[in-house]
Amino acid sequence: MEIVSAKLRRRAKAKPYSHEAAFRQLFEAAHPIVFRYVYGVLGGPRQEVEDVTAETFLKAWRAREHFEGDRQAAIRWLLTIARNEIIDRLRAQQRGLDEAWLEDIEFADSDLSPEQQLVEREQWQQVQAMVQTLNESQREILVLRYMLGWKVKQIAAHLGMEENTVSVNLRRTVQKLQSEVQQQEGKESQT
Amino acid sequence: MTDQFRRTEAALVRLFKRVHMQPSQRFYERMADAPWAVHSPRASARRSVSLTLAAIAFVVVVLLLAIPFRSLAQQVFHFFTQAETNVIENPVLLEPVFEQPALADLSDMQRASEVAGFAIRIPQDLPAGLQSVSAAVNPGSASITYSDGQTSLIFLQSMQVESTFYVGAGALVEAVLVDGVNGEYVRGGWRQVDGDLVWDNTLPESLLLWEKNGIRYVLLVQAGDISRDTLIQIADSLR
């Protein structure tokens, strides 16, 4: 009896999401993360983002017997599947990432004043314009760092990059945004 | 330059946090037919919230019903009652009962507050990556679950302020100033060991409780690592 139990425990550790209940838990915990990631990297439209997210989990389900690792590894695995799905779709549609980024976005309810909400909208438009100029890799780093809150070390491990490369990339992206904001403010002060 | 960089970075994080990025109803309807889905994912998420609430209530109920109160209670804080030992032998386990919430959507805050019967408050400042994955509103209470896939944080607000939370003798309850009032914080939780309940300070769980204007607020970390100070920061950002 004890031997059977030990075998089952080893199997569960080796293939943690082979059982549907375990996979269901993974879906419940990870689908907002995958959705946010796809939204950030692909940029929309929302329906396509949902299709990619759904397809990611269906592919993961089909490959679940081959996955081994903890929850963090499972999320990295799902994001890799999602990234490949995005690339395949972009290739099939013969388009790049230069289309309008997150146009149909909504902000959470808040008690910001109308003026503050206007400033927030303007900031968002500046971020949108800047993100559209980023390449796929820069955009992914931005999304992982600021939309998913990953640490530089985690991003580097996930993308197979040096930590320094990720840091430099982030710094350049943020500085680019900074200079765009400053240019915009300069134009406004002239008018 | 570094200060400016950090300010821009902080502004980016704030902006992304405020962006509402969740799948639509259409996505959940589609996923309800996924091979791993027994119930719809939303129903499952609601179920997990309700089961959590029931699990919290369960410890209270078990201790109230199954153990002579006088022999159990050693020290009573405002929100917590500390047991004499760290082990409760053979407690009567009551199965949590799942009930559909009256409302599982907080997109219309006015309506949600009407259902709850009080003004529901939402934290404005959450650790990066944490986002709302489910909500349950019933007359007299509301709960929101936040997750980043590893950390799970449940925020409860309730008009019911009489209940107390039992902790083990070894639990370290701290008095804290939170949301402008006095609150209490404890790290650890009850673990089931061979039919007994054992208090474990090392469990990755923590609770922050306080009351304000007749409403009991609870921030419960069920998994992951959110420090006491971060929990207080979250509580202080409620609006």
Short mmCIF file of C-alpha atoms in Angstrom, two decimals:
data_model
loop_
_atom_site.label_atom_id
_atom_site.label_comp_id
_atom_site.label_asym_id
_atom_site.label_seq_id
_atom_site.Cartn_x
_atom_site.Cartn_y
_atom_site.Cartn_z
CA MET A 1 0.00 0.00 0.00
CA GLU A 2 2.80 2.36 0.95
CA ILE A 3 4.68 1.44 -2.28
CA VAL A 4 1.67 2.32 -4.44
CA SER A 5 1.28 5.60 -2.60
CA ALA A 6 4.96 6.47 -3.10
CA LYS A 7 4.66 5.67 -6.82
CA LEU A 8 1.64 7.92 -7.14
CA ARG A 9 3.47 10.72 -5.34
CA ARG A 10 6.46 10.37 -7.69
CA ARG A 11 4.14 10.40 -10.72
CA ALA A 12 2.38 13.52 -9.47
CA LYS A 13 5.72 15.25 -9.01
CA ALA A 14 6.98 14.22 -12.43
CA LYS A 15 3.79 15.11 -14.32
CA PRO A 16 2.10 17.65 -12.09
CA TYR A 17 -0.62 18.68 -14.54
CA SER A 18 -1.48 15.35 -16.12
CA HIS A 19 -4.68 15.09 -14.07
CA GLU A 20 -7.54 17.33 -15.18
CA ALA A 21 -8.16 18.75 -11.68
CA ALA A 22 -4.52 19.87 -11.41
CA PHE A 23 -4.64 21.38 -14.89
CA ARG A 24 -7.88 23.14 -14.03
CA GLN A 25 -6.17 24.75 -11.03
CA LEU A 26 -3.29 25.82 -13.26
CA PHE A 27 -5.75 27.36 -15.72
CA GLU A 28 -7.60 29.23 -12.98
CA ALA A 29 -4.40 30.65 -11.52
CA ALA A 30 -2.51 31.34 -14.74
CA HIS A 31 -5.05 32.42 -17.35
CA PRO A 32 -5.08 36.11 -16.25
CA ILE A 33 -1.27 36.13 -16.53
CA VAL A 34 -1.23 34.50 -19.97
CA PHE A 35 -4.02 36.80 -21.16
CA ARG A 36 -2.16 39.90 -19.95
CA TYR A 37 1.08 38.70 -21.53
CA VAL A 38 -0.57 38.01 -24.91
CA TYR A 39 -2.40 41.33 -24.77
CA GLY A 40 0.86 43.14 -24.08
CA VAL A 41 2.95 41.39 -26.72
CA LEU A 42 0.33 41.11 -29.48
CA GLY A 43 -1.32 44.43 -28.68
CA GLY A 44 -4.86 43.37 -29.62
CA PRO A 45 -7.53 43.09 -30.89
CA ARG A 46 -9.13 41.62 -27.78
CA GLN A 47 -10.82 38.74 -29.64
CA GLU A 48 -7.52 37.59 -31.10
CA VAL A 49 -5.86 37.89 -27.68
CA GLU A 50 -8.55 35.62 -26.25
CA ASP A 51 -8.11 33.15 -29.12
CA VAL A 52 -4.35 32.99 -28.52
CA THR A 53 -4.85 32.56 -24.77
CA ALA A 54 -7.37 29.76 -25.32
CA GLU A 55 -5.12 28.06 -27.88
CA THR A 56 -2.17 28.30 -25.48
CA PHE A 57 -4.00 26.32 -22.81
CA LEU A 58 -5.33 23.79 -25.32
CA LYS A 59 -1.79 23.16 -26.58
CA ALA A 60 -0.50 22.91 -23.01
CA TRP A 61 -3.27 20.43 -22.21
CA ARG A 62 -2.25 18.24 -25.16
CA ALA A 63 1.41 18.39 -24.09
CA ARG A 64 0.82 18.11 -20.31
CA GLU A 65 2.28 14.60 -20.07
CA HIS A 66 5.65 16.00 -21.20
CA PHE A 67 5.82 18.84 -18.69
CA GLU A 68 7.77 18.57 -15.45
CA GLY A 69 8.34 21.38 -13.00
CA ASP A 70 6.75 23.62 -10.39
CA ARG A 71 4.09 26.34 -10.79
CA GLN A 72 6.63 28.99 -11.75
CA ALA A 73 8.07 26.69 -14.44
CA ALA A 74 4.53 25.98 -15.65
CA ILE A 75 3.88 29.70 -16.14
CA ARG A 76 7.13 30.08 -18.08
CA TRP A 77 6.11 27.05 -20.17
CA LEU A 78 2.69 28.58 -20.90
CA LEU A 79 4.22 31.94 -21.89
CA THR A 80 6.61 30.15 -24.27
CA ILE A 81 3.66 28.37 -25.91
CA ALA A 82 1.83 31.71 -26.12
CA ARG A 83 4.84 33.44 -27.67
CA ASN A 84 5.13 30.72 -30.37
CA GLU A 85 1.40 30.98 -31.05
CA ILE A 86 1.72 34.76 -31.51
CA ILE A 87 4.67 34.34 -33.90
CA ASP A 88 2.79 31.70 -35.95
CA ARG A 89 -0.25 33.95 -36.24
CA LEU A 90 1.74 37.02 -37.23
CA ARG A 91 3.56 34.99 -39.88
CA ALA A 92 0.32 33.51 -41.24
CA GLN A 93 -1.24 36.96 -41.44
CA GLN A 94 1.99 38.42 -42.84
CA ARG A 95 1.91 41.28 -40.40
CA GLY A 96 4.25 42.70 -37.79
CA LEU A 97 3.71 44.15 -34.35
CA ASP A 98 3.30 47.69 -35.66
CA GLU A 99 -0.48 47.84 -35.45
CA ALA A 100 -2.20 50.01 -32.86
CA TRP A 101 -1.24 48.77 -29.41
CA LEU A 102 -3.99 48.14 -26.85
CA GLU A 103 -6.44 50.56 -28.41
CA ASP A 104 -9.51 49.07 -26.81
CA ILE A 105 -8.19 49.26 -23.28
CA GLU A 106 -10.24 50.30 -20.24
CA PHE A 107 -9.06 51.74 -16.96
CA ALA A 108 -10.22 50.44 -13.61
CA ASP A 109 -12.75 52.63 -11.76
CA SER A 110 -11.11 55.24 -9.60
CA ASP A 111 -11.82 58.45 -7.78
CA LEU A 112 -9.36 60.41 -9.93
CA SER A 113 -10.57 63.88 -10.86
CA PRO A 114 -11.54 64.50 -14.53
CA GLU A 115 -8.25 66.41 -14.97
CA GLN A 116 -6.24 63.52 -13.54
CA GLN A 117 -8.12 61.08 -15.78
CA LEU A 118 -7.23 63.24 -18.78
CA VAL A 119 -3.55 63.20 -17.78
CA GLU A 120 -3.75 59.43 -17.39
CA ARG A 121 -5.24 59.07 -20.90
CA GLU A 122 -2.48 61.25 -22.35
CA GLN A 123 0.20 59.21 -20.56
CA TRP A 124 -1.37 56.06 -21.91
CA GLN A 125 -1.34 57.42 -25.48
CA GLN A 126 2.37 58.23 -25.10
CA VAL A 127 3.09 54.72 -23.88
CA GLN A 128 1.03 53.29 -26.74
CA ALA A 129 2.93 55.30 -29.34
CA MET A 130 6.28 54.30 -27.85
CA VAL A 131 5.47 50.59 -27.54
CA GLN A 132 4.46 50.44 -31.20
CA THR A 133 8.03 51.34 -32.13
CA LEU A 134 9.57 48.50 -30.07
CA ASN A 135 10.69 45.25 -31.62
CA GLU A 136 9.30 41.90 -30.45
CA SER A 137 12.04 41.23 -27.92
CA GLN A 138 11.94 44.72 -26.36
CA ARG A 139 8.17 44.56 -26.15
CA GLU A 140 8.27 41.18 -24.43
CA ILE A 141 10.77 42.43 -21.85
CA LEU A 142 8.60 45.50 -21.17
CA VAL A 143 5.50 43.35 -20.74
CA LEU A 144 7.22 40.83 -18.43
CA ARG A 145 8.74 43.59 -16.28
CA TYR A 146 5.95 46.14 -16.01
CA MET A 147 2.75 44.29 -16.83
CA LEU A 148 3.54 41.02 -15.07
CA GLY A 149 5.92 42.44 -12.45
CA TRP A 150 8.74 39.93 -13.06
CA LYS A 151 12.22 40.59 -11.72
CA VAL A 152 15.09 41.17 -14.16
CA LYS A 153 16.64 37.88 -13.06
CA GLN A 154 13.43 35.95 -13.87
CA ILE A 155 13.10 37.64 -17.26
CA ALA A 156 16.72 36.84 -18.12
CA ALA A 157 16.27 33.18 -17.16
CA HIS A 158 13.02 32.92 -19.14
CA LEU A 159 14.38 34.53 -22.30
CA GLY A 160 17.83 32.91 -22.06
CA MET A 161 19.53 36.32 -21.88
CA GLU A 162 22.16 37.86 -19.65
CA GLU A 163 20.67 39.91 -16.80
CA ASN A 164 22.71 42.85 -18.00
CA THR A 165 21.17 42.63 -21.49
CA VAL A 166 17.68 42.72 -19.99
CA SER A 167 18.60 45.69 -17.74
CA VAL A 168 20.10 47.65 -20.64
CA ASN A 169 17.05 46.91 -22.79
CA LEU A 170 14.69 48.10 -20.05
CA ARG A 171 16.72 51.22 -19.40
CA ARG A 172 16.71 52.14 -23.10
CA THR A 173 12.98 51.56 -23.38
CA VAL A 174 12.19 53.68 -20.31
CA GLN A 175 14.58 56.41 -21.44
CA LYS A 176 12.89 56.40 -24.84
CA LEU A 177 9.56 56.92 -23.15
CA GLN A 178 11.06 59.63 -20.94
CA SER A 179 12.38 61.56 -23.94
CA GLU A 180 9.04 61.20 -25.79
CA VAL A 181 7.22 62.62 -22.77
CA GLN A 182 9.71 65.48 -22.51
CA GLN A 183 9.37 66.25 -26.25
CA GLN A 184 5.62 66.26 -25.92
CA GLU A 185 5.80 68.58 -22.89
CA GLY A 186 8.19 70.86 -24.83
CA LYS A 187 5.75 71.08 -27.75
CA GLU A 188 2.86 71.85 -25.40
CA SER A 189 4.79 74.60 -23.60
CA GLN A 190 5.66 76.22 -26.97
CA THR A 191 2.03 76.34 -28.02
CA MET B 1 19.15 60.63 -14.32
CA THR B 2 18.59 57.61 -12.07
CA ASP B 3 15.87 59.44 -10.13
CA GLN B 4 14.17 60.40 -13.35
CA PHE B 5 14.45 56.80 -14.58
CA ARG B 6 12.87 55.51 -11.38
CA ARG B 7 10.07 58.08 -11.59
CA THR B 8 9.27 57.07 -15.18
CA GLU B 9 9.47 53.41 -14.21
CA ALA B 10 7.11 53.98 -11.26
CA ALA B 11 4.71 55.88 -13.51
CA LEU B 12 4.72 52.97 -15.98
CA VAL B 13 3.97 50.45 -13.23
CA ARG B 14 1.12 52.64 -11.89
CA LEU B 15 -0.34 53.03 -15.34
CA PHE B 16 -0.23 49.32 -16.17
CA LYS B 17 -1.79 48.49 -12.81
CA ARG B 18 -4.76 50.70 -13.58
CA VAL B 19 -5.36 49.15 -16.96
CA HIS B 20 -8.31 46.79 -16.91
CA MET B 21 -7.09 43.68 -18.72
CA GLN B 22 -9.34 40.71 -18.25
CA PRO B 23 -10.90 38.25 -20.67
CA SER B 24 -14.50 38.78 -21.70
CA GLN B 25 -17.49 36.60 -20.92
CA ARG B 26 -17.07 35.06 -24.39
CA PHE B 27 -13.66 33.67 -23.39
CA TYR B 28 -15.04 32.05 -20.23
CA GLU B 29 -17.96 30.56 -22.13
CA ARG B 30 -15.53 29.03 -24.59
CA MET B 31 -13.29 27.72 -21.82
CA ALA B 32 -16.27 26.12 -20.09
CA ASP B 33 -16.08 23.49 -22.85
CA ALA B 34 -12.32 22.91 -22.44
CA PRO B 35 -11.32 19.29 -21.78
CA TRP B 36 -10.18 20.05 -18.22
CA ALA B 37 -13.32 22.04 -17.27
CA VAL B 38 -15.85 20.26 -15.13
CA HIS B 39 -17.56 23.49 -14.12
CA SER B 40 -17.10 26.80 -15.83
CA PRO B 41 -13.83 28.47 -14.75
CA ARG B 42 -15.70 31.41 -13.23
CA ALA B 43 -17.88 29.10 -11.22
CA SER B 44 -14.75 27.29 -10.06
CA ALA B 45 -13.07 30.54 -9.10
CA ARG B 46 -16.15 31.57 -7.16
CA ARG B 47 -16.20 28.15 -5.59
CA SER B 48 -12.61 28.49 -4.43
CA VAL B 49 -13.37 31.87 -2.83
CA SER B 50 -16.43 30.54 -1.09
CA LEU B 51 -14.57 27.46 0.06
CA THR B 52 -11.84 29.67 1.46
CA LEU B 53 -14.38 31.71 3.37
CA ALA B 54 -15.98 28.53 4.57
CA ALA B 55 -12.58 27.14 5.55
CA ILE B 56 -11.89 30.21 7.69
CA ALA B 57 -15.32 29.97 9.25
CA PHE B 58 -14.78 26.25 9.72
CA VAL B 59 -11.89 26.67 12.16
CA VAL B 60 -13.96 29.11 14.18
CA VAL B 61 -17.02 26.86 14.15
CA VAL B 62 -15.02 23.73 14.96
CA LEU B 63 -13.41 25.39 17.92
CA LEU B 64 -16.63 26.90 19.18
CA LEU B 65 -18.63 23.68 18.88
CA ALA B 66 -16.14 20.92 19.55
CA ILE B 67 -13.84 22.29 22.22
CA PRO B 68 -14.80 23.59 25.66
CA PHE B 69 -14.24 27.31 25.29
CA ARG B 70 -12.93 27.91 28.82
CA SER B 71 -10.17 25.34 28.53
CA LEU B 72 -9.19 26.63 25.10
CA ALA B 73 -8.96 30.33 25.54
CA GLN B 74 -5.78 31.68 27.00
CA GLN B 75 -5.35 35.18 25.69
CA VAL B 76 -7.94 37.20 23.82
CA PHE B 77 -6.79 39.93 21.50
CA HIS B 78 -9.35 42.11 19.80
CA PHE B 79 -9.74 39.92 16.72
CA PHE B 80 -7.82 36.77 17.65
CA THR B 81 -8.24 34.29 20.49
CA GLN B 82 -5.10 32.40 21.38
CA ALA B 83 -5.46 28.72 22.30
CA GLU B 84 -3.58 27.10 25.20
CA THR B 85 -1.65 24.77 22.91
CA ASN B 86 -0.56 24.51 19.30
CA VAL B 87 -2.46 21.25 18.74
CA ILE B 88 -6.19 20.65 18.63
CA GLU B 89 -6.79 16.93 18.77
CA ASN B 90 -9.50 15.27 16.69
CA PRO B 91 -11.55 18.36 15.85
CA VAL B 92 -14.98 17.82 14.35
CA LEU B 93 -14.50 18.73 10.71
CA LEU B 94 -17.48 20.36 9.07
CA GLU B 95 -17.58 20.22 5.30
CA PRO B 96 -17.61 23.73 3.82
CA VAL B 97 -20.81 24.41 1.92
CA PHE B 98 -20.58 26.15 -1.41
CA GLU B 99 -23.19 28.72 -2.29
CA GLN B 100 -23.43 30.77 -5.45
CA PRO B 101 -22.73 34.43 -4.62
CA ALA B 102 -25.44 37.00 -5.31
CA LEU B 103 -22.98 38.86 -7.55
CA ALA B 104 -19.61 37.78 -8.95
CA ASP B 105 -18.73 40.91 -10.86
CA LEU B 106 -17.37 44.19 -9.51
CA SER B 107 -17.47 46.14 -12.77
CA ASP B 108 -20.48 48.09 -11.48
CA MET B 109 -19.32 49.17 -8.02
CA GLN B 110 -22.53 51.00 -7.22
CA ARG B 111 -24.60 47.88 -7.80
CA ALA B 112 -22.10 45.71 -5.92
CA SER B 113 -22.25 48.07 -2.93
CA GLU B 114 -26.06 47.99 -3.05
CA VAL B 115 -26.01 44.17 -2.95
CA ALA B 116 -23.48 44.14 -0.09
CA GLY B 117 -25.35 46.84 1.84
CA PHE B 118 -22.23 48.92 2.44
CA ALA B 119 -19.69 50.83 0.34
CA ILE B 120 -17.25 48.23 -1.00
CA ARG B 121 -13.65 49.43 -0.92
CA ILE B 122 -10.94 48.39 -3.38
CA PRO B 123 -7.16 48.48 -2.82
CA GLN B 124 -5.45 50.91 -5.20
CA ASP B 125 -1.92 49.76 -4.46
CA LEU B 126 -1.16 46.08 -5.03
CA PRO B 127 2.20 44.33 -5.48
CA ALA B 128 3.20 44.14 -9.16
CA GLY B 129 1.61 41.22 -10.99
CA LEU B 130 -1.25 40.64 -8.55
CA GLN B 131 -4.61 41.03 -10.19
CA SER B 132 -8.21 40.30 -9.40
CA VAL B 133 -9.21 36.80 -10.54
CA SER B 134 -12.61 36.48 -8.90
CA ALA B 135 -15.10 38.24 -6.68
CA ALA B 136 -18.12 37.28 -4.60
CA VAL B 137 -20.64 39.75 -3.23
CA ASN B 138 -23.46 38.78 -0.90
CA PRO B 139 -25.69 40.80 1.39
CA GLY B 140 -23.40 41.85 4.23
CA SER B 141 -20.08 40.75 2.70
CA ALA B 142 -17.76 40.97 -0.28
CA SER B 143 -14.57 39.12 -1.15
CA ILE B 144 -12.05 39.60 -3.91
CA THR B 145 -9.27 37.15 -4.76
CA TYR B 146 -6.04 38.45 -6.23
CA SER B 147 -3.39 36.20 -7.74
CA ASP B 148 -0.26 36.27 -9.85
CA GLY B 149 -0.20 32.52 -10.28
CA GLN B 150 1.88 31.89 -7.18
CA THR B 151 0.69 34.32 -4.55
CA SER B 152 -2.93 34.25 -3.53
CA LEU B 153 -4.41 37.18 -1.61
CA ILE B 154 -8.02 37.33 -0.48
CA PHE B 155 -9.61 40.57 0.63
CA LEU B 156 -12.77 40.19 2.68
CA GLN B 157 -15.02 42.94 3.94
CA SER B 158 -18.00 42.11 6.08
CA MET B 159 -20.66 43.73 8.23
CA GLN B 160 -20.37 40.77 10.60
CA VAL B 161 -17.88 41.90 13.23
CA GLU B 162 -18.63 39.52 16.12
CA SER B 163 -16.59 36.49 15.02
CA THR B 164 -13.10 35.78 16.33
CA PHE B 165 -10.21 33.92 14.74
CA TYR B 166 -8.48 31.23 16.79
CA VAL B 167 -4.72 30.93 16.63
CA GLY B 168 -2.28 28.51 18.27
CA ALA B 169 -0.46 29.20 21.53
CA GLY B 170 2.76 29.82 19.62
CA ALA B 171 1.21 32.33 17.21
CA LEU B 172 2.77 35.77 17.27
CA VAL B 173 -0.10 38.25 17.08
CA GLU B 174 1.08 41.80 16.47
CA ALA B 175 -0.88 44.99 17.05
CA VAL B 176 -0.55 47.28 14.04
CA LEU B 177 -1.84 50.63 12.88
CA VAL B 178 -3.73 50.03 9.67
CA ASP B 179 -6.15 52.10 7.60
CA GLY B 180 -5.98 54.76 10.35
CA VAL B 181 -7.19 52.39 13.10
CA ASN B 182 -5.83 49.61 15.32
CA GLY B 183 -5.59 46.19 13.72
CA GLU B 184 -3.90 42.85 14.32
CA TYR B 185 -1.58 40.74 12.23
CA VAL B 186 -0.56 37.11 12.48
CA ARG B 187 1.66 34.92 10.31
CA GLY B 188 1.13 31.15 10.05
CA GLY B 189 -1.92 28.92 10.09
CA TRP B 190 -3.53 25.62 11.04
CA ARG B 191 -2.21 22.53 9.34
CA GLN B 192 -4.05 19.18 9.31
CA VAL B 193 -1.80 16.44 10.65
CA ASP B 194 -3.26 12.94 11.07
CA GLY B 195 -6.70 14.24 11.94
CA ASP B 196 -5.44 16.94 14.31
CA LEU B 197 -5.03 20.64 13.69
CA VAL B 198 -1.53 21.94 14.38
CA TRP B 199 -0.64 25.63 14.44
CA ASP B 200 2.41 26.32 12.25
CA ASN B 201 4.13 29.72 12.27
CA THR B 202 6.10 28.78 9.15
CA LEU B 203 3.08 28.19 6.87
CA PRO B 204 3.10 30.71 3.99
CA GLU B 205 -0.13 32.25 5.26
CA SER B 206 -0.87 35.47 7.08
CA LEU B 207 -3.85 37.50 8.22
CA LEU B 208 -4.35 41.19 8.77
CA LEU B 209 -7.60 42.22 10.44
CA TRP B 210 -9.13 45.53 11.38
CA GLU B 211 -12.50 47.24 11.70
CA LYS B 212 -13.56 50.61 10.48
CA ASN B 213 -16.99 52.25 10.43
CA GLY B 214 -18.72 49.01 11.39
CA ILE B 215 -17.06 46.92 8.69
CA ARG B 216 -14.61 44.08 9.41
CA TYR B 217 -11.73 43.95 6.91
CA VAL B 218 -9.50 40.89 6.42
CA LEU B 219 -6.49 40.55 4.15
CA LEU B 220 -5.58 36.88 3.93
CA VAL B 221 -2.44 35.63 2.22
CA GLN B 222 -3.07 32.00 1.38
CA ALA B 223 0.09 31.26 -0.54
CA GLY B 224 3.19 33.16 -1.49
CA ASP B 225 5.12 35.81 0.30
CA ILE B 226 3.57 39.18 1.09
CA SER B 227 5.17 40.92 4.04
CA ARG B 228 3.29 42.53 6.93
CA ASP B 229 4.33 46.00 5.76
CA THR B 230 3.11 45.32 2.22
CA LEU B 231 -0.25 44.11 3.58
CA ILE B 232 -0.56 47.32 5.60
CA GLN B 233 0.35 49.33 2.51
CA ILE B 234 -2.40 47.54 0.57
CA ALA B 235 -4.88 48.25 3.38
CA ASP B 236 -3.85 51.91 3.54
CA SER B 237 -4.57 52.27 -0.19
CA LEU B 238 -8.26 51.28 0.11
CA ARG B 239 -10.73 53.58 -1.56
#
